[in-house]
XYZ file of C-alpha atoms in Angstrom:
205
model
C 177.790 -44.477 88.319
C 177.059 -43.571 84.684
C 176.820 -46.522 82.266
C 179.769 -45.235 80.202
C 181.955 -45.153 83.329
C 181.179 -48.795 84.125
C 182.382 -49.756 80.640
C 185.739 -47.990 81.032
C 188.758 -50.320 81.388
C 191.571 -47.904 80.670
C 192.616 -44.267 80.657
C 194.985 -42.265 78.482
C 196.524 -39.331 80.343
C 198.252 -36.324 78.849
C 201.265 -35.208 80.877
C 202.690 -31.718 80.256
C 200.213 -29.062 81.371
C 197.938 -31.773 82.817
C 200.075 -33.554 85.411
C 202.881 -31.010 85.646
C 204.108 -27.688 84.298
C 207.557 -27.965 82.731
C 210.355 -25.465 83.146
C 214.079 -24.893 83.359
C 214.166 -26.219 86.923
C 212.575 -29.514 85.819
C 209.011 -28.381 86.361
C 206.446 -28.715 89.135
C 203.509 -31.114 89.592
C 200.039 -29.612 89.293
C 198.160 -29.700 92.593
C 196.456 -33.067 93.143
C 197.955 -34.781 90.100
C 200.314 -37.164 91.946
C 197.451 -38.382 94.131
C 195.128 -38.640 91.105
C 197.548 -40.994 89.338
C 197.894 -43.046 92.526
C 194.111 -43.388 92.823
C 193.691 -44.354 89.156
C 196.269 -47.118 89.544
C 194.671 -48.332 92.777
C 191.303 -48.581 90.971
C 192.638 -51.318 88.688
C 192.131 -49.312 85.508
C 194.807 -49.727 82.843
C 196.771 -46.528 82.390
C 198.916 -45.066 79.638
C 200.763 -41.752 79.768
C 200.577 -40.107 76.334
C 203.143 -37.419 75.759
C 204.541 -35.368 72.910
C 207.696 -34.937 74.984
C 210.540 -34.672 72.504
C 213.172 -32.897 74.564
C 214.374 -36.060 76.324
C 214.435 -39.839 76.019
C 211.591 -41.686 77.725
C 214.035 -42.866 80.392
C 215.029 -39.298 81.305
C 211.426 -38.129 81.117
C 210.207 -40.863 83.452
C 213.044 -40.262 85.912
C 212.046 -36.587 86.095
C 208.403 -37.466 86.785
C 209.369 -40.063 89.377
C 211.403 -37.339 91.094
C 208.175 -35.315 91.375
C 206.468 -38.237 93.094
C 204.600 -39.832 90.180
C 204.179 -43.615 90.044
C 205.231 -44.131 86.424
C 207.466 -46.483 84.431
C 208.976 -46.286 80.933
C 206.713 -49.155 79.797
C 203.644 -47.006 80.556
C 204.698 -44.108 78.309
C 203.613 -43.675 74.694
C 205.846 -41.098 72.995
C 206.446 -39.945 69.393
C 210.135 -40.837 68.972
C 209.762 -44.648 69.229
C 206.776 -44.467 66.864
C 208.849 -42.446 64.385
C 211.689 -44.979 64.610
C 209.285 -47.787 63.701
C 208.151 -45.843 60.618
C 211.733 -45.066 59.581
C 212.730 -48.733 59.782
C 209.597 -49.991 58.010
C 210.081 -47.566 55.099
C 213.893 -47.626 54.941
C 214.023 -43.900 55.610
C 217.231 -42.180 56.688
C 216.420 -39.018 58.641
C 217.990 -35.633 58.909
C 217.162 -34.853 62.545
C 215.974 -31.460 63.729
C 215.350 -32.422 67.347
C 216.498 -31.588 70.853
C 220.021 -32.830 71.635
C 218.696 -34.921 74.526
C 216.364 -36.835 72.182
C 219.057 -37.925 69.711
C 219.815 -41.203 71.602
C 216.309 -42.463 70.712
C 217.545 -42.612 67.092
C 220.865 -44.382 67.787
C 219.857 -47.514 65.838
C 218.639 -45.555 62.791
C 220.808 -45.044 59.702
C 221.194 -41.290 59.204
C 223.680 -41.283 56.318
C 222.598 -39.538 53.098
C 219.176 -38.446 54.481
C 216.034 -39.032 52.438
C 213.610 -37.428 54.906
C 213.481 -34.919 57.777
C 212.304 -35.660 61.322
C 211.363 -32.607 63.362
C 210.606 -32.432 67.085
C 210.599 -29.780 69.800
C 214.204 -28.758 69.258
C 213.982 -25.722 71.599
C 217.222 -23.723 71.241
C 218.166 -25.824 68.199
C 215.421 -24.006 66.261
C 217.888 -21.547 64.752
C 217.677 -20.100 61.246
C 220.730 -22.146 60.209
C 219.247 -25.420 61.458
C 215.821 -24.772 59.929
C 217.450 -23.817 56.641
C 219.522 -27.004 56.662
C 216.353 -29.075 57.111
C 214.720 -27.034 54.321
C 217.633 -27.771 51.967
C 217.402 -31.506 52.627
C 213.651 -31.523 51.913
C 213.728 -29.254 48.862
C 216.491 -31.385 47.350
C 214.441 -34.589 47.481
C 212.369 -35.778 44.520
C 209.693 -37.005 46.948
C 210.188 -35.038 50.175
C 209.119 -36.712 53.426
C 208.640 -34.627 56.573
C 207.879 -36.494 59.804
C 206.845 -34.381 62.782
C 206.834 -35.592 66.387
C 203.708 -33.543 67.087
C 202.015 -30.403 65.818
C 201.376 -28.388 68.980
C 201.326 -24.627 68.613
C 202.700 -23.806 72.052
C 203.038 -25.214 75.552
C 203.376 -23.881 79.074
C 206.506 -23.823 81.194
C 206.956 -22.343 84.645
C 208.224 -19.080 83.113
C 205.443 -18.782 80.522
C 204.338 -20.011 77.090
C 206.796 -21.427 74.536
C 206.470 -22.002 70.773
C 206.047 -25.707 70.012
C 207.110 -27.868 67.077
C 203.948 -27.183 65.046
C 204.997 -23.636 64.206
C 208.289 -24.822 62.704
C 206.642 -27.802 61.013
C 204.265 -25.403 59.240
C 207.190 -23.282 58.058
C 208.822 -26.310 56.407
C 205.495 -27.457 54.945
C 204.976 -24.038 53.365
C 208.526 -23.642 52.090
C 208.738 -27.134 50.577
C 205.083 -27.566 49.527
C 204.902 -30.811 51.516
C 202.408 -32.256 54.014
C 204.015 -33.423 57.239
C 203.237 -36.855 58.650
C 202.472 -36.312 62.327
C 203.285 -39.245 64.602
C 202.566 -37.546 67.929
C 199.333 -36.169 69.372
C 196.749 -35.507 68.062
C 197.331 -38.028 65.253
C 194.826 -40.912 65.380
C 197.634 -43.439 64.886
C 199.333 -42.212 68.078
C 196.301 -42.963 70.253
C 195.634 -46.259 68.480
C 199.193 -47.279 69.297
C 198.660 -46.459 72.978
C 195.428 -48.472 73.059
C 197.103 -51.437 71.379
C 199.898 -51.330 73.956
C 197.280 -51.387 76.742
C 195.147 -54.054 75.061
C 192.010 -51.921 75.434
C 189.578 -51.122 72.560
C 188.618 -47.454 71.966
C 185.061 -47.876 73.256
C 186.436 -48.972 76.656
C-alpha cells in the first residue's frame, strides 16, 4: 500500500454524477457505487458525502439515496443550504431566495422580510426571466449588494441529458449588478473545510 494511503483516515465523496445520475424518475445509481460505499464504510474510514444538491432538503435527498440502496444518513451529508443559513444568521442577512421550491424549508428559521441579499441555488424551472429579474432588482437596489450562491457549477447530468446549473445564472447576476458572488457550495474551500471539521479529520489525512 502506498504511504499516502496508509495516512488516510477519511474520504469526501461527491454524489451526483459520481454515485448516481439524477433525473425526473429520481435517478439511477452508477454501477458499483452502492457496493463501493458499503466497502468504504466497512473499512473503518470516516466518510462524508459532499453535495451541491439544492433541489431538495437533506432529508429528502438522503431518503432518495437510501431508496437506491445507499447506506447514508443526514448527519453524513455536507450541503450548501445549511452553510448558507449559518452565514445569514451570523451576518444578520435577510435573503431574497431564488431556489428550488423543495429547498425552501431549509430556510424556515431565517428572516426573509425586507431582503438585504440574494441567495441563489439550482432553481430549475424557477429560473424564469421574471424570477431572475426580481433577484436582479433586489441586488441592484442595495447600497452594498450581497449575492450568495449555493454552488457555481456550469452544468450537470441527468438521465435525459445535461442541464444548466446554478453557475450560469449566478454569472448573469454578477455581470448585471457588478457584484462578486460568495460561493458556499463546491468548489469553495470553506465548503470542504466544513466537511473536514464535521468529520474531525485534518486535510492531510
